[in-house]
Short mmCIF file of C-alpha atoms and ligand atoms in Angstrom, two decimals:
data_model
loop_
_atom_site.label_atom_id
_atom_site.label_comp_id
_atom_site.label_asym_id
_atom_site.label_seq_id
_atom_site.Cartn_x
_atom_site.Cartn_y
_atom_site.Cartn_z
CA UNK A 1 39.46 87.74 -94.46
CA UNK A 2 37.35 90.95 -94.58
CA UNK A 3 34.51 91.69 -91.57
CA UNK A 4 32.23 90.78 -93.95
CA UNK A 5 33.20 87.40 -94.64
CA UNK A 6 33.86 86.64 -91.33
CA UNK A 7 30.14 87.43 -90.28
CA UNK A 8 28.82 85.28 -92.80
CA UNK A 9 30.85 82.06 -91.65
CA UNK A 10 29.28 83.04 -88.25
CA UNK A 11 26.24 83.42 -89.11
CA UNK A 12 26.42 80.20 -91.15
CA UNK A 13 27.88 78.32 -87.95
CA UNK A 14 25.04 79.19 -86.07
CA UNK A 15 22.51 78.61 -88.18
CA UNK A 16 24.05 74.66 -88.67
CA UNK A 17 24.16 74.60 -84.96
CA UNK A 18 20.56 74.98 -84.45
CA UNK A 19 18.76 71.76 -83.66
CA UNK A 20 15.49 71.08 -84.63
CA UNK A 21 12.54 69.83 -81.84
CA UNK A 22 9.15 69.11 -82.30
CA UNK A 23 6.45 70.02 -79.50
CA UNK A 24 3.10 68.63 -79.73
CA UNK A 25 0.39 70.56 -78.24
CA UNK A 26 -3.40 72.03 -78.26
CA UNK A 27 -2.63 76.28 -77.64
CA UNK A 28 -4.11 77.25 -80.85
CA UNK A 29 -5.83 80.20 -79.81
CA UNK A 30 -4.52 83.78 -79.92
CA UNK A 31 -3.42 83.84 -76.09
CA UNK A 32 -2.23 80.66 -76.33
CA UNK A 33 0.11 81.21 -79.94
CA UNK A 34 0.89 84.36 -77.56
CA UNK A 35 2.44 82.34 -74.66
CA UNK A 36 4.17 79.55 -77.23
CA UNK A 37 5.80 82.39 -79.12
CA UNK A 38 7.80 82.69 -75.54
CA UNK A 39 8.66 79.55 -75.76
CA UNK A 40 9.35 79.32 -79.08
CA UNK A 41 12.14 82.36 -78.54
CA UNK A 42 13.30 80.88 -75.51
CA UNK A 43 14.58 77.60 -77.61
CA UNK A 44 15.57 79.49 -80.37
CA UNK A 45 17.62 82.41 -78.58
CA UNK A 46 19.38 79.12 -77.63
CA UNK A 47 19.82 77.53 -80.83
CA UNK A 48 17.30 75.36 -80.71
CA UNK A 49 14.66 75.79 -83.10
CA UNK A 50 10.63 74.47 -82.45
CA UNK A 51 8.54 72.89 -84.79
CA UNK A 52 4.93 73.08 -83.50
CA UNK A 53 2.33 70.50 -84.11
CA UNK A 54 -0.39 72.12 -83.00
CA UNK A 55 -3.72 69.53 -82.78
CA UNK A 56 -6.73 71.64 -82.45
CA UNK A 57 -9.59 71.04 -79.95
CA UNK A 58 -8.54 72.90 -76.36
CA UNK A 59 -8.35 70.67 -73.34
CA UNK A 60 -6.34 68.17 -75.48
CA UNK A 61 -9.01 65.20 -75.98
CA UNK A 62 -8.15 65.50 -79.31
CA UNK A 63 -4.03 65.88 -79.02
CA UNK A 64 -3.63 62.82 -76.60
CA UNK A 65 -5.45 60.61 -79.15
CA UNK A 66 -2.96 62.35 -81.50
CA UNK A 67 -0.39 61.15 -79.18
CA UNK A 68 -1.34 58.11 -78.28
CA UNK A 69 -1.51 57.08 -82.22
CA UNK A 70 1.85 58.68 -82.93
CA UNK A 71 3.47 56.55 -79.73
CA UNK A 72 2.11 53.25 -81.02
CA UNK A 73 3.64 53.83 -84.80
CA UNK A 74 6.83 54.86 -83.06
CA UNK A 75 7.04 57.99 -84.03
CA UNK A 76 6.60 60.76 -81.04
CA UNK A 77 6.77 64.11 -81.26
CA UNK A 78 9.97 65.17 -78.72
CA UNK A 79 7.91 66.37 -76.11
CA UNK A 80 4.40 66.94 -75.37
CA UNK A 81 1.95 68.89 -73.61
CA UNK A 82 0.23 66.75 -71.02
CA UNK A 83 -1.54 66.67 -67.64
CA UNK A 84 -1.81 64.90 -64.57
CA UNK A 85 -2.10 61.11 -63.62
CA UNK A 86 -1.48 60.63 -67.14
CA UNK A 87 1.85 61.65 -66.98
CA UNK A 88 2.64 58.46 -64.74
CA UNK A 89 0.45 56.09 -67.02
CA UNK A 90 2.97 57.36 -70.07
CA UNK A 91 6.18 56.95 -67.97
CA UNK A 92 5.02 53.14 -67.11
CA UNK A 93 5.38 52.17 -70.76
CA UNK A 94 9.13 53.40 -70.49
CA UNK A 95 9.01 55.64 -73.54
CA UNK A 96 9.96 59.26 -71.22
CA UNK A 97 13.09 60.70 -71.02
CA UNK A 98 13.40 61.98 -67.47
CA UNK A 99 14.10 64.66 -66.45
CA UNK A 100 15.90 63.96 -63.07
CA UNK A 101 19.25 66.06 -63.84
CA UNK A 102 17.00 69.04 -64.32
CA UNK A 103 15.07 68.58 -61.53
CA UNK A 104 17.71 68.57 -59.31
CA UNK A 105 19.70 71.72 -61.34
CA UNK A 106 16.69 73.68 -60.45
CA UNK A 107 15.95 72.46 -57.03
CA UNK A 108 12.60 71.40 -57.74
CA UNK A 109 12.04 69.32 -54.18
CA UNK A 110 12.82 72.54 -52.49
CA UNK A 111 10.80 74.87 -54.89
CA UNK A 112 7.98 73.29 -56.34
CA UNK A 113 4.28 73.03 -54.66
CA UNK A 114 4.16 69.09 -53.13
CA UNK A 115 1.60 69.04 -55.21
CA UNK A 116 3.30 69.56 -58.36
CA UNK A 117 5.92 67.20 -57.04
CA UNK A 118 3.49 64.13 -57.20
CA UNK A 119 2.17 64.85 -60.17
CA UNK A 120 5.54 65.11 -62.47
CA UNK A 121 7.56 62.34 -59.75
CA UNK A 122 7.07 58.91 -60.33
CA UNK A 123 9.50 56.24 -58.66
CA UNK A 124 11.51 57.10 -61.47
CA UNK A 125 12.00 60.41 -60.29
CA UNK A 126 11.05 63.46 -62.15
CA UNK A 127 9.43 62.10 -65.75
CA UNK A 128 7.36 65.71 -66.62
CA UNK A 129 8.61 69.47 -66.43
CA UNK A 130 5.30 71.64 -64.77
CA UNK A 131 4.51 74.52 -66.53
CA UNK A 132 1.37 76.52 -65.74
CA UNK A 133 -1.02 75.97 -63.18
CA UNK A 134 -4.70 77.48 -63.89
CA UNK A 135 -7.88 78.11 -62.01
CA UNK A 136 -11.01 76.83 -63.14
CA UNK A 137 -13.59 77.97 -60.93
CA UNK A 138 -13.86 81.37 -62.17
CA UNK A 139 -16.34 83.55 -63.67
CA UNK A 140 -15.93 86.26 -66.30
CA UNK A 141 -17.98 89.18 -65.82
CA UNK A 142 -18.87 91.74 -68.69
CA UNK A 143 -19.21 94.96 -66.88
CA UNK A 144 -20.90 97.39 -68.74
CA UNK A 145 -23.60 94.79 -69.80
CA UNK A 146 -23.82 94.06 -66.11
CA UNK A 147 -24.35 97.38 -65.30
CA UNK A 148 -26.87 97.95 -68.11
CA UNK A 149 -29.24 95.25 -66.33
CA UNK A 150 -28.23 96.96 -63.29
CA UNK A 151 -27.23 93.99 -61.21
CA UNK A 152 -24.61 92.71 -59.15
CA UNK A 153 -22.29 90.26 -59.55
CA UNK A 154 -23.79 87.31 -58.66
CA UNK A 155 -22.03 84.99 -55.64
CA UNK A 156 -24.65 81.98 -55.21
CA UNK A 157 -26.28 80.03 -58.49
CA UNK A 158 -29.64 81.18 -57.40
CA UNK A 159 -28.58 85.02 -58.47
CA UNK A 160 -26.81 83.54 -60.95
CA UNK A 161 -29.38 82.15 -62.76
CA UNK A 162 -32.15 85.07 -61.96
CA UNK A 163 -29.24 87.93 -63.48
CA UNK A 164 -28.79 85.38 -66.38
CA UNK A 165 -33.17 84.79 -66.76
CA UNK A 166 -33.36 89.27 -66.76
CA UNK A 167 -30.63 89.00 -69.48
CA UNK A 168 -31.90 86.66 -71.44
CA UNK A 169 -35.08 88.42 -71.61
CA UNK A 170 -33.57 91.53 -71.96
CA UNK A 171 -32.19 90.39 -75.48
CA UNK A 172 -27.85 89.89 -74.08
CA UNK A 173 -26.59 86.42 -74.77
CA UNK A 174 -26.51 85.26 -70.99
CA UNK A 175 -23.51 82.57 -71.20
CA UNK A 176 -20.70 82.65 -74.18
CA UNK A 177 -20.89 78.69 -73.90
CA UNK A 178 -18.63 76.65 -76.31
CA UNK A 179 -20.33 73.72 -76.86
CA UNK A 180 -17.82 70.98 -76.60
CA UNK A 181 -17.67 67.80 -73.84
CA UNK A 182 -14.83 68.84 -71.74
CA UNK A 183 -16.54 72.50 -71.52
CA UNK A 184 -19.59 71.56 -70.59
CA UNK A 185 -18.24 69.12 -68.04
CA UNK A 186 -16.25 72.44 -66.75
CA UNK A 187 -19.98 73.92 -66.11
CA UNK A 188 -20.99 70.96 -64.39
CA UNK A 189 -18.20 70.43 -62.41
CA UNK A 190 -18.70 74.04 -60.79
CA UNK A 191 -22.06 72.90 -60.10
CA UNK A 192 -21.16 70.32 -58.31
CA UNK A 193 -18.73 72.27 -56.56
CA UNK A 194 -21.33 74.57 -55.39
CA UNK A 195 -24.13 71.90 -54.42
CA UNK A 196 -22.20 69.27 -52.17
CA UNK A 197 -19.05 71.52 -51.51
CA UNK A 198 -15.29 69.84 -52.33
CA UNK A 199 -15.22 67.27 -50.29
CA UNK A 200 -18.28 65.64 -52.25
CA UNK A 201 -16.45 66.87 -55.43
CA UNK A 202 -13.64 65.25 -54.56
CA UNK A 203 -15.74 61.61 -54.04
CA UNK A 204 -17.83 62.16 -57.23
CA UNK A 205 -15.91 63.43 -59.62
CA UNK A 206 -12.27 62.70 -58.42
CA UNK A 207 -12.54 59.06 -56.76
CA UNK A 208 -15.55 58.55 -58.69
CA UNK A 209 -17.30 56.62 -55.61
CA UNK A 210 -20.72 55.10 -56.70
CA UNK A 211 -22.54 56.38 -53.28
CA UNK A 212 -21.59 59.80 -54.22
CA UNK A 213 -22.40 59.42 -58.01
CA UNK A 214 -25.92 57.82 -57.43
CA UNK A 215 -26.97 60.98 -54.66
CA UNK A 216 -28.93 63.53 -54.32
CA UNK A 217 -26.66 66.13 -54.55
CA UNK A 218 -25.60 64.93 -57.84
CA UNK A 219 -29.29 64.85 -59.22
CA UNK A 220 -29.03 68.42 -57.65
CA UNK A 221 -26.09 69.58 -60.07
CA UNK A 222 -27.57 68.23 -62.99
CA UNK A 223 -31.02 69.82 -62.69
CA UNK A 224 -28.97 72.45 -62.33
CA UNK A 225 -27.26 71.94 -65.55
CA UNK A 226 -29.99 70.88 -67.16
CA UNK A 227 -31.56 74.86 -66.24
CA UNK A 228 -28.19 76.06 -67.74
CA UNK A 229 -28.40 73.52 -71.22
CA UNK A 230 -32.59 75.71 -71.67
CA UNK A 231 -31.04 79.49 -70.91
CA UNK A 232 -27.92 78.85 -73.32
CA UNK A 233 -29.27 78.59 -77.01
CA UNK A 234 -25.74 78.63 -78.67
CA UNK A 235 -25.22 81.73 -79.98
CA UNK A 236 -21.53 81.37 -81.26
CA UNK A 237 -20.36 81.04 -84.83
CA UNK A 238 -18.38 77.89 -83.86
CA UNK A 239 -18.00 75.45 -80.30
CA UNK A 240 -15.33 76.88 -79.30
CA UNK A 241 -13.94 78.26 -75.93
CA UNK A 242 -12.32 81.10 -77.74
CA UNK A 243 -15.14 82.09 -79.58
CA UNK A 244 -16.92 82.53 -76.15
CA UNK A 245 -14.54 84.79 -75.02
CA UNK A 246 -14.14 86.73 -77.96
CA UNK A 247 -18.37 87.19 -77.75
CA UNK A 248 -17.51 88.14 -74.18
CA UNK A 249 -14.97 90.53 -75.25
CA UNK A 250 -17.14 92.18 -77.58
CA UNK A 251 -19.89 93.05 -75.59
CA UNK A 252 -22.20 89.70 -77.33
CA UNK A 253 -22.39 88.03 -73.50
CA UNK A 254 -22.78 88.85 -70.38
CA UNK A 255 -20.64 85.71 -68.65
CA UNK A 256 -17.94 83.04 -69.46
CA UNK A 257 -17.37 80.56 -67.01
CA UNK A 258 -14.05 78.71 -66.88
CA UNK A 259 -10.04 78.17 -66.68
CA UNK A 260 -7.76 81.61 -66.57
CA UNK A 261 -6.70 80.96 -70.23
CA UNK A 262 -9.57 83.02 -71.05
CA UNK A 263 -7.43 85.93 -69.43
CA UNK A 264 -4.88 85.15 -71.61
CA UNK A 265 -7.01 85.52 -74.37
CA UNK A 266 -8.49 88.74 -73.55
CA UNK A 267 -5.12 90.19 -72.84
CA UNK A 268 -3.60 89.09 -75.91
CA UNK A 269 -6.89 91.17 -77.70
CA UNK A 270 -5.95 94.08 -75.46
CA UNK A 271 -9.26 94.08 -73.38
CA UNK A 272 -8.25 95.48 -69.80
CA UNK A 273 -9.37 93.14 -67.08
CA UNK A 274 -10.38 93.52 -64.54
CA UNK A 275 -11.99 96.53 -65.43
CA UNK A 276 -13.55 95.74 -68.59
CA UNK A 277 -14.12 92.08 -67.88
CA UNK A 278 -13.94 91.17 -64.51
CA UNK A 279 -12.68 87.32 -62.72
CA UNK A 280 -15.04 86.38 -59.84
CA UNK A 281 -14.59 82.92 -58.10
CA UNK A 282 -17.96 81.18 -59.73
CA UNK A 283 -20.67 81.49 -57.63
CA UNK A 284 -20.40 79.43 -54.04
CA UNK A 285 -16.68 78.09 -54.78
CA UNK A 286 -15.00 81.49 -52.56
CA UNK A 287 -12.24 79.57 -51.34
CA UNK A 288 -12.03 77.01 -53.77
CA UNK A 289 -9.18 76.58 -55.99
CA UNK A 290 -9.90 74.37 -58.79
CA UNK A 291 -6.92 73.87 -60.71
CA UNK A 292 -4.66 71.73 -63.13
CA UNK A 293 -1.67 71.91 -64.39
CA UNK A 294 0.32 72.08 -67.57
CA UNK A 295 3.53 69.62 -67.79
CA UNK A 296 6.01 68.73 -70.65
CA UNK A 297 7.59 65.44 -71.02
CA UNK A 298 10.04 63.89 -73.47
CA UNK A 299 9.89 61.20 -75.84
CA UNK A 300 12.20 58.72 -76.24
CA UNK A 301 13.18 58.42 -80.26
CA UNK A 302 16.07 58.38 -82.90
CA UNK A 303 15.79 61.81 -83.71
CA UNK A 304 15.68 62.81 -79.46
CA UNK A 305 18.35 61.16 -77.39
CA UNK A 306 18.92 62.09 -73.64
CA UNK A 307 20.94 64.68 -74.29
CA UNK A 308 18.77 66.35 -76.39
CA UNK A 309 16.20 66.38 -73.79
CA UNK A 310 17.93 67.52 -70.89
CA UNK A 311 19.12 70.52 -73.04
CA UNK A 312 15.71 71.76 -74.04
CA UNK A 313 14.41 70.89 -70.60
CA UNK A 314 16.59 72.72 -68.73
CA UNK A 315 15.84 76.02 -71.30
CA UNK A 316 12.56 75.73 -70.02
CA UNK A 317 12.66 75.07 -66.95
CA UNK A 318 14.96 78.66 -66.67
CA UNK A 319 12.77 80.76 -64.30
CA UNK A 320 12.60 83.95 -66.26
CA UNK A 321 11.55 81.52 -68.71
CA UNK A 322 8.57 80.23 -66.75
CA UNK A 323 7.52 83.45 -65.64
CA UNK A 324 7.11 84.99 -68.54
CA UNK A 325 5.00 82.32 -70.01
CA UNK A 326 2.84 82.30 -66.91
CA UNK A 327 2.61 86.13 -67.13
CA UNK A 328 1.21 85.44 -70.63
CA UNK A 329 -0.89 82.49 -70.62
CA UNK A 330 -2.43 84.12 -67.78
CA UNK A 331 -1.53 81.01 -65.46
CA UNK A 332 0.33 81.46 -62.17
CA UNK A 333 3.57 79.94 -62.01
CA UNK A 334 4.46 76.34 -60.84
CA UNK A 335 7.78 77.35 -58.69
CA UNK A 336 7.14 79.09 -55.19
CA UNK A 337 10.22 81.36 -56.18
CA UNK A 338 9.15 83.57 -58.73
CA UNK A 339 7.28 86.93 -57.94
CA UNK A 340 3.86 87.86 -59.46
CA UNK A 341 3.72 91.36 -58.47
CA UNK A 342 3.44 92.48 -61.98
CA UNK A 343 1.13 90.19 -62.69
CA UNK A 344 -2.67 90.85 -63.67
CA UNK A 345 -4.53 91.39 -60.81
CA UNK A 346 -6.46 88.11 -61.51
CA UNK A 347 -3.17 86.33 -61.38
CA UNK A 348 -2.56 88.08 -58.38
CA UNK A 349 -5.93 86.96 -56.60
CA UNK A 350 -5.62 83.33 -57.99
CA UNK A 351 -1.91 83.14 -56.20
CA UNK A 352 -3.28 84.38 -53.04
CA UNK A 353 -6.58 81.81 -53.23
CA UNK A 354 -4.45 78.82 -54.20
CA UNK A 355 -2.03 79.37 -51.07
CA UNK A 356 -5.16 79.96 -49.04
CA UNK A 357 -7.07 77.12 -50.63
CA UNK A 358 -3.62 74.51 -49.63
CA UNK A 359 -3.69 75.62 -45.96
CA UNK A 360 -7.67 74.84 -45.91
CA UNK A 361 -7.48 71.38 -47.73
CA UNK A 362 -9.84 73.41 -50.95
CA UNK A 363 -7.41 73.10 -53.67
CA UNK A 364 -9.04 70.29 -56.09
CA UNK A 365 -8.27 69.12 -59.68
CA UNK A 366 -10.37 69.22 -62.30
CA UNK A 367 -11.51 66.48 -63.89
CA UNK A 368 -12.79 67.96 -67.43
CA UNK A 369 -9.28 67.23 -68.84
CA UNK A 370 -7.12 63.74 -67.29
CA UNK A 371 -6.28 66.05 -64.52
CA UNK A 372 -7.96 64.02 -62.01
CA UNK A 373 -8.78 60.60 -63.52
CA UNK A 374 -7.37 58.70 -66.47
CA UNK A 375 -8.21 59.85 -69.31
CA UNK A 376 -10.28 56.83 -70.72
CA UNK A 377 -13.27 57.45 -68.25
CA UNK A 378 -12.62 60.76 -68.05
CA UNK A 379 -13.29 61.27 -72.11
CA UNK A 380 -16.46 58.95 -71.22
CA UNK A 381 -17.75 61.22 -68.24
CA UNK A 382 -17.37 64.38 -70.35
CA UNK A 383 -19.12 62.59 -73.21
CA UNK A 384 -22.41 61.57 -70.95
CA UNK A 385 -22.06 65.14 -69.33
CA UNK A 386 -22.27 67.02 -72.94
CA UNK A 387 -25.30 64.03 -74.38
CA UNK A 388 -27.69 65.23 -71.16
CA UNK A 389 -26.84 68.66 -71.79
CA UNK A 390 -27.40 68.31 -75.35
CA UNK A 391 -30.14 65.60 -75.31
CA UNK A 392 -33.26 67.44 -72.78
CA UNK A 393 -34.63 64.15 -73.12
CA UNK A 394 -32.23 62.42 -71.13
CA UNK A 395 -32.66 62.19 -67.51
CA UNK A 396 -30.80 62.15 -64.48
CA UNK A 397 -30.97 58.65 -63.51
CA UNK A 398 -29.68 57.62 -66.90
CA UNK A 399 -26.57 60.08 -66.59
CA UNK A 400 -26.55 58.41 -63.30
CA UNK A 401 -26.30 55.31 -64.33
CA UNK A 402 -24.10 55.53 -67.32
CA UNK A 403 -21.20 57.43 -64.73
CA UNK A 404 -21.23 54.14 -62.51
CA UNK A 405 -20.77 52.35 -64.80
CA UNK A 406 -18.03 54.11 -66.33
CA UNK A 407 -16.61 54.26 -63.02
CA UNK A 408 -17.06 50.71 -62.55
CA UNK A 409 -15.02 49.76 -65.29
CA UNK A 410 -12.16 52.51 -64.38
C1 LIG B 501 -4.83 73.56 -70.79
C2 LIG B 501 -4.56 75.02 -71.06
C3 LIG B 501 -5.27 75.44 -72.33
C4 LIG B 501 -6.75 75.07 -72.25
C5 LIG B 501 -7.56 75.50 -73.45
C6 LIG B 501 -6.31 73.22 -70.88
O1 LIG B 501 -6.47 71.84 -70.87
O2 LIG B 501 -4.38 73.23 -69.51
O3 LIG B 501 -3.19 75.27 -71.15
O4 LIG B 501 -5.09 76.81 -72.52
O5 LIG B 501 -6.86 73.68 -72.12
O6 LIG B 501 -7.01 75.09 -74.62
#
């Protein structure tokens, strides 16, 4: 048999070899296609090809519904992107493959964050894979419109909002806002960060305790937001958070406020940060790490046995694996062994605050997206959060009112 032939049977063997896998998930913008396409290539250089099902609509709401309807007809998707307490409420039904052999290939209980133990081990052992781990609290700066109004960058709400009043006035979109729930809950939840501090965040918005709901300091944040919902006329073509960034990026607003896949995004359209757009912590959250965290877990079905799973698993659980995604979804990684020298220097900060925000007790989920609580009241909250914002009608005692109850019922 000539070379020739021979490479063509090889090439055909391969090609049979390949198994198929399909990955539900919501990174549909261009940073986040960026950071799947690593992923994608990490499968396939090991003969395992993806087929994405991509459900648009960022911070999932949309996806987990997608999920949840797919899981009831019996037909899941063979692994999913998911977050959080979540994770634990999926592995009750009994419909996860875990990942336990994985886990313990890659050392996880002696290189993973405790806190990215609890959240992928259940007393089943390990039932998610962690992936990413983002910061919320941050603000993105456009500098040369900043330094066209002359100002600082602002560190409390009350410069904040005078730097965002001169801009507004001055004819620059003050806030690329994508008007969605879970984004506007993201605004509010740095406000409520920065009026009662993380303890009170953490009995608000995290235990949801009615004392802290129905209190001052919560009227406090929403007057707050309510000054935010009268600045912000939306002045995007669309709602989303991608949009924002991309006004942002193009010198149409002067601020974006939210998670560190907006540096993804602006590195994936080449925009140098932190020169050209710079990552602040939001104003008074310095030493705050609001975070949550990207996991994968694997569905039980006839077309994704055990086997199956632990292969793919272990692919990406490979630590050149997760650090290159990181690098690109501008994330910081979920294992303590990987170095983010070459990181972005945004990455870099948002390593050293999250070790520095452990020691201190300051590192808090977020709740815009089932990172903190389930995500039946947490689709509720968000949905209340984005009516008052939308609705200047509403009050605060409603909003109030309508969060107890939801908590009530949690
Ligand atoms: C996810 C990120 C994603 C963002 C926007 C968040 O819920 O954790 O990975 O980039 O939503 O889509």
């Amino acid at each position: 048999m000539n070379k020739l032939a021979l490479l063509t049977i090889a090439i055909a063997t391969t090609h049979t070899a390949q198994a198929d896998v399909e990955f539900l998930h919501w990174w549909t913008s261009q940073g986040e296609q960026k950071a799947l396409t690593v992923l994608k290539q990490q499968l396939n250089e090991n003969q395992i090809t993806l087929s994405p099902s991509p459900v648009l609509g960022g911070g999932g709401d949309s996806a987990m519904t997608v999920l949840q309807a797919r899981a009831i007809a019996g037909n899941p998707p063979s692994f999913a992107q998911i977050e959080g307490p979540s994770i634990k409420a999926w592995d009750a039904i009994g419909i996860l493959h875990d990942v336990d052999s994985v886990a313990k290939k890659h050392q996880w209980d002696e290189i993973l964050y405790p806190l990215t133990i609890q959240i992928n081990k259940s007393d089943n052992g390990y039932v998610a894979l962690p992936l990413t781990l983002h910061r919320l609290n941050w603000l993105w700066v456009n500098h040369s419109l900043l330094q066209q109004l002359n100002q600082p960058v602002p560190t409390t709400w009350h410069e904040m909002f005078s730097v965002m009043e001169l801009a507004k006035s001055s004819g620059i979109n003050p806030l690329a806002v994508g008007e969605q729930p879970w984004q506007i809950a993201q605004l509010f939840e740095n406000l409520v960060i920065a009026t009662g501090g993380v303890e009170f965040y953490s009995r608000a918005m995290v235990d949801l305790k009615s004392d802290s709901i129905n209190s001052d300091t919560l009227r406090q944040a929403l007057k707050q937001l309510r000054r935010l919902s009268l600045l912000t006329d939306n002045q995007l073509d669309d709602d989303k958070w991608d949009t924002a960034t991309t006004a942002l990026a193009n010198n149409q607003a002067l601020f974006q406020l939210g998670g560190d896949w907006i540096l993804g995004e602006l590195m994936a359209k080449g925009i140098s940060v932190p020169s050209q757009i710079g990552c602040y912590p939001t104003p008074e959250s310095d030493g705050v790490f609001l975070y949550n965290m990207d996991s994968l877990i694997f569905m039980a079905s006839k077309s994704f046995n055990a086997q199956q799973a632990s292969t793919t698993a272990n692919l990406l659980a490979d630590k050149q694996f997760q650090a290159q995604f990181n690098l690109v979804k501008g994330s910081i990684p979920v294992r303590m062994d990987i170095d983010i020298n070459h990181y972005n220097p945004c990455q870099i900060q948002s390593y050293q605050d999250f070790k520095q925000a452990l020691d201190k007790k300051k590192a808090v989920p977020s709740m815009i997206d089932s990172m903190a609580v389930n995500p039946v009241a947490q689709q509720a909250i968000n949905s209340e959060i984005f009516r008052f914002y939308r609705n200047k009608q509403l009050t605060e005692e409603t909003v109030i009112k309508r969060i107890i109850a939801i908590a009530e019922s949690n």
